């Protein structure tokens, strides 16, 4: 299985809602990533988990709360979002954080994304 | 590595044309360069990882070259086909943040049949 899956594909939520985005991979990868991508802009890194521990937080507002319950799963909990948070949220994984300085092992495998709309 | 430029922003070619586009990045602190292909409604897909100055990689009709001294990489597509239509992203990778890629804005390629 060489796939990263994300659910849901689309999500519409109000500013007072609480929702979660889910990401799953079964490639044995030990690094997982959340990116945010707005129209006509490149994906921007939000969080990195290495060996189920948060290793990078790119100064993301606390209304986004990541969670890595095990090595295959990555969640992004959403609460009190703003309309400007509407975007495509991409999950990715890579093989081994300890080998991440070897470019081959730094290759990131992406999911198809969740299209989030905040009303 | 924060300043990644890709040009052109978009490109329309006819089926059968060969084309190329550019990724520019600061040459200091360079470690590796990733190229990704992103079709609409699909996941970004890794094409190449390049590290050495003068590197050339090839995958079917797509190839890429790397010049780390002057800070650029070219992606070439020979005999473009409609299925090559996608956004091509480059992501240089510095020696600093080991897990972090910074993506360029991409070149959106449309191949008309």
PDB file of C-alpha atoms in Angstrom:
ATOM      1  CA  UNK A   1       0.000   0.000   0.000  1.00  0.00           C
ATOM      2  CA  UNK A   2       1.754   3.149  -1.214  1.00  0.00           C
ATOM      3  CA  UNK A   3      -1.064   5.540  -0.583  1.00  0.00           C
ATOM      4  CA  UNK A   4      -1.781   8.362   1.805  1.00  0.00           C
ATOM      5  CA  UNK A   5      -5.508   8.701   2.396  1.00  0.00           C
ATOM      6  CA  UNK A   6      -7.353  11.697   3.766  1.00  0.00           C
ATOM      7  CA  UNK A   7     -10.896  12.086   5.018  1.00  0.00           C
ATOM      8  CA  UNK A   8     -13.151  13.829   4.437  1.00  0.00           C
ATOM      9  CA  UNK A   9     -12.563  15.028   0.873  1.00  0.00           C
ATOM     10  CA  UNK A  10     -14.672  18.104   1.460  1.00  0.00           C
ATOM     11  CA  UNK A  11     -15.723  19.812   4.680  1.00  0.00           C
ATOM     12  CA  UNK A  12     -17.930  22.829   5.256  1.00  0.00           C
ATOM     13  CA  UNK A  13     -18.053  24.170   8.782  1.00  0.00           C
ATOM     14  CA  UNK A  14     -19.206  27.191  10.697  1.00  0.00           C
ATOM     15  CA  UNK A  15     -16.925  29.322  12.843  1.00  0.00           C
ATOM     16  CA  UNK A  16     -18.268  27.773  16.052  1.00  0.00           C
ATOM     17  CA  UNK A  17     -17.962  24.152  14.943  1.00  0.00           C
ATOM     18  CA  UNK A  18     -15.377  21.596  16.019  1.00  0.00           C
ATOM     19  CA  UNK A  19     -14.258  19.159  13.356  1.00  0.00           C
ATOM     20  CA  UNK A  20     -11.280  16.925  12.604  1.00  0.00           C
ATOM     21  CA  UNK A  21      -9.337  16.049   9.489  1.00  0.00           C
ATOM     22  CA  UNK A  22      -7.844  12.579   9.278  1.00  0.00           C
ATOM     23  CA  UNK A  23      -4.820  11.220   7.458  1.00  0.00           C
ATOM     24  CA  UNK A  24      -3.621   7.629   7.249  1.00  0.00           C
ATOM     25  CA  UNK A  25      -0.654   5.819   5.696  1.00  0.00           C
ATOM     26  CA  UNK A  26       0.446   2.197   5.886  1.00  0.00           C
ATOM     27  CA  UNK A  27       3.889   2.514   4.339  1.00  0.00           C
ATOM     28  CA  UNK A  28       5.659   2.384   7.680  1.00  0.00           C
ATOM     29  CA  UNK A  29       6.656   6.028   7.346  1.00  0.00           C
ATOM     30  CA  UNK A  30       7.705   7.694  10.582  1.00  0.00           C
ATOM     31  CA  UNK A  31       7.378  11.353   9.558  1.00  0.00           C
ATOM     32  CA  UNK A  32       4.001  12.933   8.816  1.00  0.00           C
ATOM     33  CA  UNK A  33       3.144  16.453   7.730  1.00  0.00           C
ATOM     34  CA  UNK A  34       0.237  18.882   7.475  1.00  0.00           C
ATOM     35  CA  UNK A  35       0.278  21.521   4.756  1.00  0.00           C
ATOM     36  CA  UNK A  36      -2.166  24.286   3.939  1.00  0.00           C
ATOM     37  CA  UNK A  37      -2.612  25.347   0.340  1.00  0.00           C
ATOM     38  CA  UNK A  38      -4.585  28.387  -0.781  1.00  0.00           C
ATOM     39  CA  UNK A  39      -5.509  29.068  -4.390  1.00  0.00           C
ATOM     40  CA  UNK A  40      -2.581  30.005  -6.645  1.00  0.00           C
ATOM     41  CA  UNK A  41      -0.094  29.603  -3.810  1.00  0.00           C
ATOM     42  CA  UNK A  42       2.295  26.770  -2.965  1.00  0.00           C
ATOM     43  CA  UNK A  43       1.633  24.333  -0.126  1.00  0.00           C
ATOM     44  CA  UNK A  44       2.757  25.866   3.180  1.00  0.00           C
ATOM     45  CA  UNK A  45       4.032  23.638   5.929  1.00  0.00           C
ATOM     46  CA  UNK A  46       2.027  23.706   9.173  1.00  0.00           C
ATOM     47  CA  UNK A  47       3.240  20.789  11.316  1.00  0.00           C
ATOM     48  CA  UNK A  48       5.682  17.884  11.207  1.00  0.00           C
ATOM     49  CA  UNK A  49       5.522  14.789  13.386  1.00  0.00           C
ATOM     50  CA  UNK A  50       8.589  12.596  13.723  1.00  0.00           C
ATOM     51  CA  UNK A  51       8.150   9.265  15.486  1.00  0.00           C
ATOM     52  CA  UNK A  52       4.720  10.404  16.703  1.00  0.00           C
ATOM     53  CA  UNK A  53       6.169  13.512  18.341  1.00  0.00           C
ATOM     54  CA  UNK A  54       5.588  17.062  17.148  1.00  0.00           C
ATOM     55  CA  UNK A  55       8.917  18.258  15.737  1.00  0.00           C
ATOM     56  CA  UNK A  56       7.934  21.364  13.767  1.00  0.00           C
ATOM     57  CA  UNK A  57       5.093  23.845  14.376  1.00  0.00           C
ATOM     58  CA  UNK A  58       5.293  26.696  11.891  1.00  0.00           C
ATOM     59  CA  UNK A  59       3.679  29.198  14.275  1.00  0.00           C
ATOM     60  CA  UNK A  60       0.222  27.893  13.451  1.00  0.00           C
ATOM     61  CA  UNK A  61      -2.700  29.450  15.410  1.00  0.00           C
ATOM     62  CA  UNK A  62      -3.971  27.322  18.277  1.00  0.00           C
ATOM     63  CA  UNK A  63      -7.356  26.879  16.597  1.00  0.00           C
ATOM     64  CA  UNK A  64      -5.499  24.155  14.642  1.00  0.00           C
ATOM     65  CA  UNK A  65      -4.486  21.288  16.904  1.00  0.00           C
ATOM     66  CA  UNK A  66      -2.551  18.340  15.459  1.00  0.00           C
ATOM     67  CA  UNK A  67      -2.502  14.881  16.940  1.00  0.00           C
ATOM     68  CA  UNK A  68      -0.580  11.745  16.033  1.00  0.00           C
ATOM     69  CA  UNK A  69      -2.207   8.837  17.908  1.00  0.00           C
ATOM     70  CA  UNK A  70       0.052   6.241  16.269  1.00  0.00           C
ATOM     71  CA  UNK A  71       2.594   5.943  13.501  1.00  0.00           C
ATOM     72  CA  UNK A  72      -0.074   5.452  10.812  1.00  0.00           C
ATOM     73  CA  UNK A  73      -2.511   8.179  11.752  1.00  0.00           C
ATOM     74  CA  UNK A  74      -2.402  11.949  11.809  1.00  0.00           C
ATOM     75  CA  UNK A  75      -5.312  14.152  12.794  1.00  0.00           C
ATOM     76  CA  UNK A  76      -5.890  17.875  12.605  1.00  0.00           C
ATOM     77  CA  UNK A  77      -8.489  19.133  15.054  1.00  0.00           C
ATOM     78  CA  UNK A  78     -10.244  22.341  14.082  1.00  0.00           C
ATOM     79  CA  UNK A  79     -12.035  24.710  16.428  1.00  0.00           C
ATOM     80  CA  UNK A  80     -13.280  28.289  16.077  1.00  0.00           C
ATOM     81  CA  UNK A  81     -11.876  28.685  12.579  1.00  0.00           C
ATOM     82  CA  UNK A  82     -12.117  31.838  10.532  1.00  0.00           C
ATOM     83  CA  UNK A  83     -13.283  32.160   6.902  1.00  0.00           C
ATOM     84  CA  UNK A  84      -9.676  32.895   5.880  1.00  0.00           C
ATOM     85  CA  UNK A  85      -8.776  29.377   7.037  1.00  0.00           C
ATOM     86  CA  UNK A  86     -10.671  28.017   4.040  1.00  0.00           C
ATOM     87  CA  UNK A  87      -8.098  26.122   1.977  1.00  0.00           C
ATOM     88  CA  UNK A  88      -6.946  22.716   0.804  1.00  0.00           C
ATOM     89  CA  UNK A  89      -5.282  20.822   3.652  1.00  0.00           C
ATOM     90  CA  UNK A  90      -2.732  18.285   2.507  1.00  0.00           C
ATOM     91  CA  UNK A  91      -1.216  15.483   4.519  1.00  0.00           C
ATOM     92  CA  UNK A  92       2.104  13.894   3.588  1.00  0.00           C
ATOM     93  CA  UNK A  93       4.461  11.270   4.948  1.00  0.00           C
ATOM     94  CA  UNK A  94       8.113  10.394   4.482  1.00  0.00           C
ATOM     95  CA  UNK A  95      10.130   7.371   5.313  1.00  0.00           C
ATOM     96  CA  UNK A  96      12.405   7.979   8.247  1.00  0.00           C
ATOM     97  CA  UNK A  97      13.152  11.274  10.007  1.00  0.00           C
ATOM     98  CA  UNK A  98      16.570   9.987  11.052  1.00  0.00           C
ATOM     99  CA  UNK A  99      17.412   9.501   7.385  1.00  0.00           C
ATOM    100  CA  UNK A 100      15.868  12.784   6.264  1.00  0.00           C
ATOM    101  CA  UNK A 101      19.281  14.200   5.380  1.00  0.00           C
ATOM    102  CA  UNK A 102      19.504  11.548   2.689  1.00  0.00           C
ATOM    103  CA  UNK A 103      17.318  13.086  -0.031  1.00  0.00           C
ATOM    104  CA  UNK A 104      15.895   9.784  -1.243  1.00  0.00           C
ATOM    105  CA  UNK A 105      14.368   9.217   2.181  1.00  0.00           C
ATOM    106  CA  UNK A 106      13.094  12.756   2.402  1.00  0.00           C
ATOM    107  CA  UNK A 107      10.686  12.245  -0.508  1.00  0.00           C
ATOM    108  CA  UNK A 108       7.220  13.102   0.671  1.00  0.00           C
ATOM    109  CA  UNK A 109       4.141  11.152  -0.332  1.00  0.00           C
ATOM    110  CA  UNK A 110       1.003  13.268  -0.394  1.00  0.00           C
ATOM    111  CA  UNK A 111      -2.650  12.556   0.166  1.00  0.00           C
ATOM    112  CA  UNK A 112      -5.323  14.072  -2.088  1.00  0.00           C
ATOM    113  CA  UNK A 113      -6.231  16.708   0.469  1.00  0.00           C
ATOM    114  CA  UNK A 114      -9.336  17.915   2.266  1.00  0.00           C
ATOM    115  CA  UNK A 115     -11.031  20.979   0.798  1.00  0.00           C
ATOM    116  CA  UNK A 116     -12.180  23.008   3.807  1.00  0.00           C
ATOM    117  CA  UNK A 117     -14.691  25.844   3.630  1.00  0.00           C
ATOM    118  CA  UNK A 118     -15.355  27.931   6.735  1.00  0.00           C
ATOM    119  CA  UNK A 119     -18.567  29.938   6.636  1.00  0.00           C
TER     120      UNK A 119
ATOM    121  CA  UNK B   1      15.867  28.437   1.760  1.00  0.00           C
ATOM    122  CA  UNK B   2      12.923  30.822   1.575  1.00  0.00           C
ATOM    123  CA  UNK B   3      13.063  32.460  -1.854  1.00  0.00           C
ATOM    124  CA  UNK B   4      12.015  29.938  -4.494  1.00  0.00           C
ATOM    125  CA  UNK B   5      11.011  31.264  -7.895  1.00  0.00           C
ATOM    126  CA  UNK B   6       9.412  29.248 -10.645  1.00  0.00           C
ATOM    127  CA  UNK B   7       8.843  30.517 -14.144  1.00  0.00           C
ATOM    128  CA  UNK B   8       6.766  30.801 -16.081  1.00  0.00           C
ATOM    129  CA  UNK B   9       3.729  30.803 -13.826  1.00  0.00           C
ATOM    130  CA  UNK B  10       1.667  29.131 -16.522  1.00  0.00           C
ATOM    131  CA  UNK B  11       2.316  27.695 -19.918  1.00  0.00           C
ATOM    132  CA  UNK B  12       0.099  26.519 -22.771  1.00  0.00           C
ATOM    133  CA  UNK B  13       1.599  24.249 -25.416  1.00  0.00           C
ATOM    134  CA  UNK B  14       0.310  22.079 -28.225  1.00  0.00           C
ATOM    135  CA  UNK B  15       0.450  18.299 -28.086  1.00  0.00           C
ATOM    136  CA  UNK B  16       3.821  17.157 -29.404  1.00  0.00           C
ATOM    137  CA  UNK B  17       5.663  20.343 -28.425  1.00  0.00           C
ATOM    138  CA  UNK B  18       8.672  20.107 -26.178  1.00  0.00           C
ATOM    139  CA  UNK B  19       8.814  22.552 -23.308  1.00  0.00           C
ATOM    140  CA  UNK B  20      10.829  23.513 -20.278  1.00  0.00           C
ATOM    141  CA  UNK B  21      10.508  25.618 -17.180  1.00  0.00           C
ATOM    142  CA  UNK B  22      12.732  26.890 -14.412  1.00  0.00           C
ATOM    143  CA  UNK B  23      13.137  26.745 -10.656  1.00  0.00           C
ATOM    144  CA  UNK B  24      15.493  29.297  -9.100  1.00  0.00           C
ATOM    145  CA  UNK B  25      16.732  29.188  -5.538  1.00  0.00           C
ATOM    146  CA  UNK B  26      19.511  30.687  -3.409  1.00  0.00           C
ATOM    147  CA  UNK B  27      22.661  28.661  -4.057  1.00  0.00           C
ATOM    148  CA  UNK B  28      24.006  29.055  -0.531  1.00  0.00           C
ATOM    149  CA  UNK B  29      23.069  26.340   1.966  1.00  0.00           C
ATOM    150  CA  UNK B  30      21.666  24.139  -0.814  1.00  0.00           C
ATOM    151  CA  UNK B  31      21.285  20.458  -0.043  1.00  0.00           C
ATOM    152  CA  UNK B  32      18.749  18.899  -2.438  1.00  0.00           C
ATOM    153  CA  UNK B  33      15.961  19.787  -4.834  1.00  0.00           C
ATOM    154  CA  UNK B  34      12.654  17.981  -5.197  1.00  0.00           C
ATOM    155  CA  UNK B  35      10.361  18.219  -8.220  1.00  0.00           C
ATOM    156  CA  UNK B  36       6.693  17.318  -7.805  1.00  0.00           C
ATOM    157  CA  UNK B  37       3.912  16.948 -10.343  1.00  0.00           C
ATOM    158  CA  UNK B  38       0.405  17.892  -9.200  1.00  0.00           C
ATOM    159  CA  UNK B  39      -2.579  17.046 -11.346  1.00  0.00           C
ATOM    160  CA  UNK B  40      -5.900  18.675 -10.527  1.00  0.00           C
ATOM    161  CA  UNK B  41      -7.907  16.695  -7.936  1.00  0.00           C
ATOM    162  CA  UNK B  42      -5.003  14.320  -7.324  1.00  0.00           C
ATOM    163  CA  UNK B  43      -2.121  14.136  -4.849  1.00  0.00           C
ATOM    164  CA  UNK B  44       1.204  15.816  -5.589  1.00  0.00           C
ATOM    165  CA  UNK B  45       3.515  13.118  -6.927  1.00  0.00           C
ATOM    166  CA  UNK B  46       7.289  13.134  -6.507  1.00  0.00           C
ATOM    167  CA  UNK B  47       9.208  13.178  -9.803  1.00  0.00           C
ATOM    168  CA  UNK B  48      12.865  13.678  -8.909  1.00  0.00           C
ATOM    169  CA  UNK B  49      15.205  14.331  -6.026  1.00  0.00           C
ATOM    170  CA  UNK B  50      18.470  15.935  -7.117  1.00  0.00           C
ATOM    171  CA  UNK B  51      21.533  16.774  -5.094  1.00  0.00           C
ATOM    172  CA  UNK B  52      24.704  17.118  -7.165  1.00  0.00           C
ATOM    173  CA  UNK B  53      25.708  20.018  -9.364  1.00  0.00           C
ATOM    174  CA  UNK B  54      25.314  18.886 -12.969  1.00  0.00           C
ATOM    175  CA  UNK B  55      22.852  16.140 -11.991  1.00  0.00           C
ATOM    176  CA  UNK B  56      20.471  15.078 -14.710  1.00  0.00           C
ATOM    177  CA  UNK B  57      17.510  12.823 -14.019  1.00  0.00           C
ATOM    178  CA  UNK B  58      15.064  11.287 -16.473  1.00  0.00           C
ATOM    179  CA  UNK B  59      11.670   9.635 -16.174  1.00  0.00           C
ATOM    180  CA  UNK B  60      10.126   8.782 -19.525  1.00  0.00           C
ATOM    181  CA  UNK B  61       9.706  12.013 -21.481  1.00  0.00           C
ATOM    182  CA  UNK B  62      10.438  14.185 -18.453  1.00  0.00           C
ATOM    183  CA  UNK B  63      13.959  15.135 -17.437  1.00  0.00           C
ATOM    184  CA  UNK B  64      15.535  17.640 -15.090  1.00  0.00           C
ATOM    185  CA  UNK B  65      18.933  19.266 -14.666  1.00  0.00           C
ATOM    186  CA  UNK B  66      20.486  20.954 -11.672  1.00  0.00           C
ATOM    187  CA  UNK B  67      22.979  23.792 -11.318  1.00  0.00           C
ATOM    188  CA  UNK B  68      23.715  24.324  -7.643  1.00  0.00           C
ATOM    189  CA  UNK B  69      26.409  26.966  -8.215  1.00  0.00           C
ATOM    190  CA  UNK B  70      24.064  29.381  -9.927  1.00  0.00           C
ATOM    191  CA  UNK B  71      20.940  28.154  -8.149  1.00  0.00           C
ATOM    192  CA  UNK B  72      18.582  26.811 -10.784  1.00  0.00           C
ATOM    193  CA  UNK B  73      16.995  23.654 -12.091  1.00  0.00           C
ATOM    194  CA  UNK B  74      15.283  23.077 -15.429  1.00  0.00           C
ATOM    195  CA  UNK B  75      12.478  20.624 -16.027  1.00  0.00           C
ATOM    196  CA  UNK B  76      12.064  19.457 -19.623  1.00  0.00           C
ATOM    197  CA  UNK B  77       9.145  17.649 -21.192  1.00  0.00           C
ATOM    198  CA  UNK B  78       9.733  16.145 -24.615  1.00  0.00           C
ATOM    199  CA  UNK B  79       6.757  15.679 -26.938  1.00  0.00           C
ATOM    200  CA  UNK B  80       4.141  16.961 -24.482  1.00  0.00           C
ATOM    201  CA  UNK B  81       0.913  15.011 -24.169  1.00  0.00           C
ATOM    202  CA  UNK B  82      -2.429  16.172 -22.720  1.00  0.00           C
ATOM    203  CA  UNK B  83      -1.848  13.906 -19.711  1.00  0.00           C
ATOM    204  CA  UNK B  84       1.232  15.990 -18.866  1.00  0.00           C
ATOM    205  CA  UNK B  85      -1.108  18.842 -17.963  1.00  0.00           C
ATOM    206  CA  UNK B  86      -0.440  19.566 -14.295  1.00  0.00           C
ATOM    207  CA  UNK B  87       1.241  22.007 -11.968  1.00  0.00           C
ATOM    208  CA  UNK B  88       4.949  21.299 -11.552  1.00  0.00           C
ATOM    209  CA  UNK B  89       6.328  22.305  -8.153  1.00  0.00           C
ATOM    210  CA  UNK B  90       9.921  22.508  -7.092  1.00  0.00           C
ATOM    211  CA  UNK B  91      11.036  22.385  -3.461  1.00  0.00           C
ATOM    212  CA  UNK B  92      14.656  23.114  -2.562  1.00  0.00           C
ATOM    213  CA  UNK B  93      15.821  21.626   0.653  1.00  0.00           C
ATOM    214  CA  UNK B  94      18.386  23.359   2.825  1.00  0.00           C
ATOM    215  CA  UNK B  95      20.879  21.799   5.184  1.00  0.00           C
ATOM    216  CA  UNK B  96      19.081  23.392   8.089  1.00  0.00           C
ATOM    217  CA  UNK B  97      15.545  22.143   8.815  1.00  0.00           C
ATOM    218  CA  UNK B  98      16.018  18.542   7.784  1.00  0.00           C
ATOM    219  CA  UNK B  99      12.360  17.629   7.328  1.00  0.00           C
ATOM    220  CA  UNK B 100      11.199  20.883   5.837  1.00  0.00           C
ATOM    221  CA  UNK B 101      10.574  21.529   2.149  1.00  0.00           C
ATOM    222  CA  UNK B 102       9.711  25.009   0.899  1.00  0.00           C
ATOM    223  CA  UNK B 103       7.686  24.859  -2.284  1.00  0.00           C
ATOM    224  CA  UNK B 104       7.753  27.285  -5.173  1.00  0.00           C
ATOM    225  CA  UNK B 105       4.435  28.550  -6.571  1.00  0.00           C
ATOM    226  CA  UNK B 106       4.667  26.105  -9.421  1.00  0.00           C
ATOM    227  CA  UNK B 107       4.352  26.214 -13.189  1.00  0.00           C
ATOM    228  CA  UNK B 108       0.914  25.284 -14.455  1.00  0.00           C
ATOM    229  CA  UNK B 109       1.266  23.431 -17.751  1.00  0.00           C
ATOM    230  CA  UNK B 110      -1.672  22.932 -20.099  1.00  0.00           C
ATOM    231  CA  UNK B 111      -1.144  20.721 -23.135  1.00  0.00           C
ATOM    232  CA  UNK B 112      -3.789  21.239 -25.803  1.00  0.00           C
ATOM    233  CA  UNK B 113      -4.667  18.262 -28.003  1.00  0.00           C
TER     234      UNK B 113
END
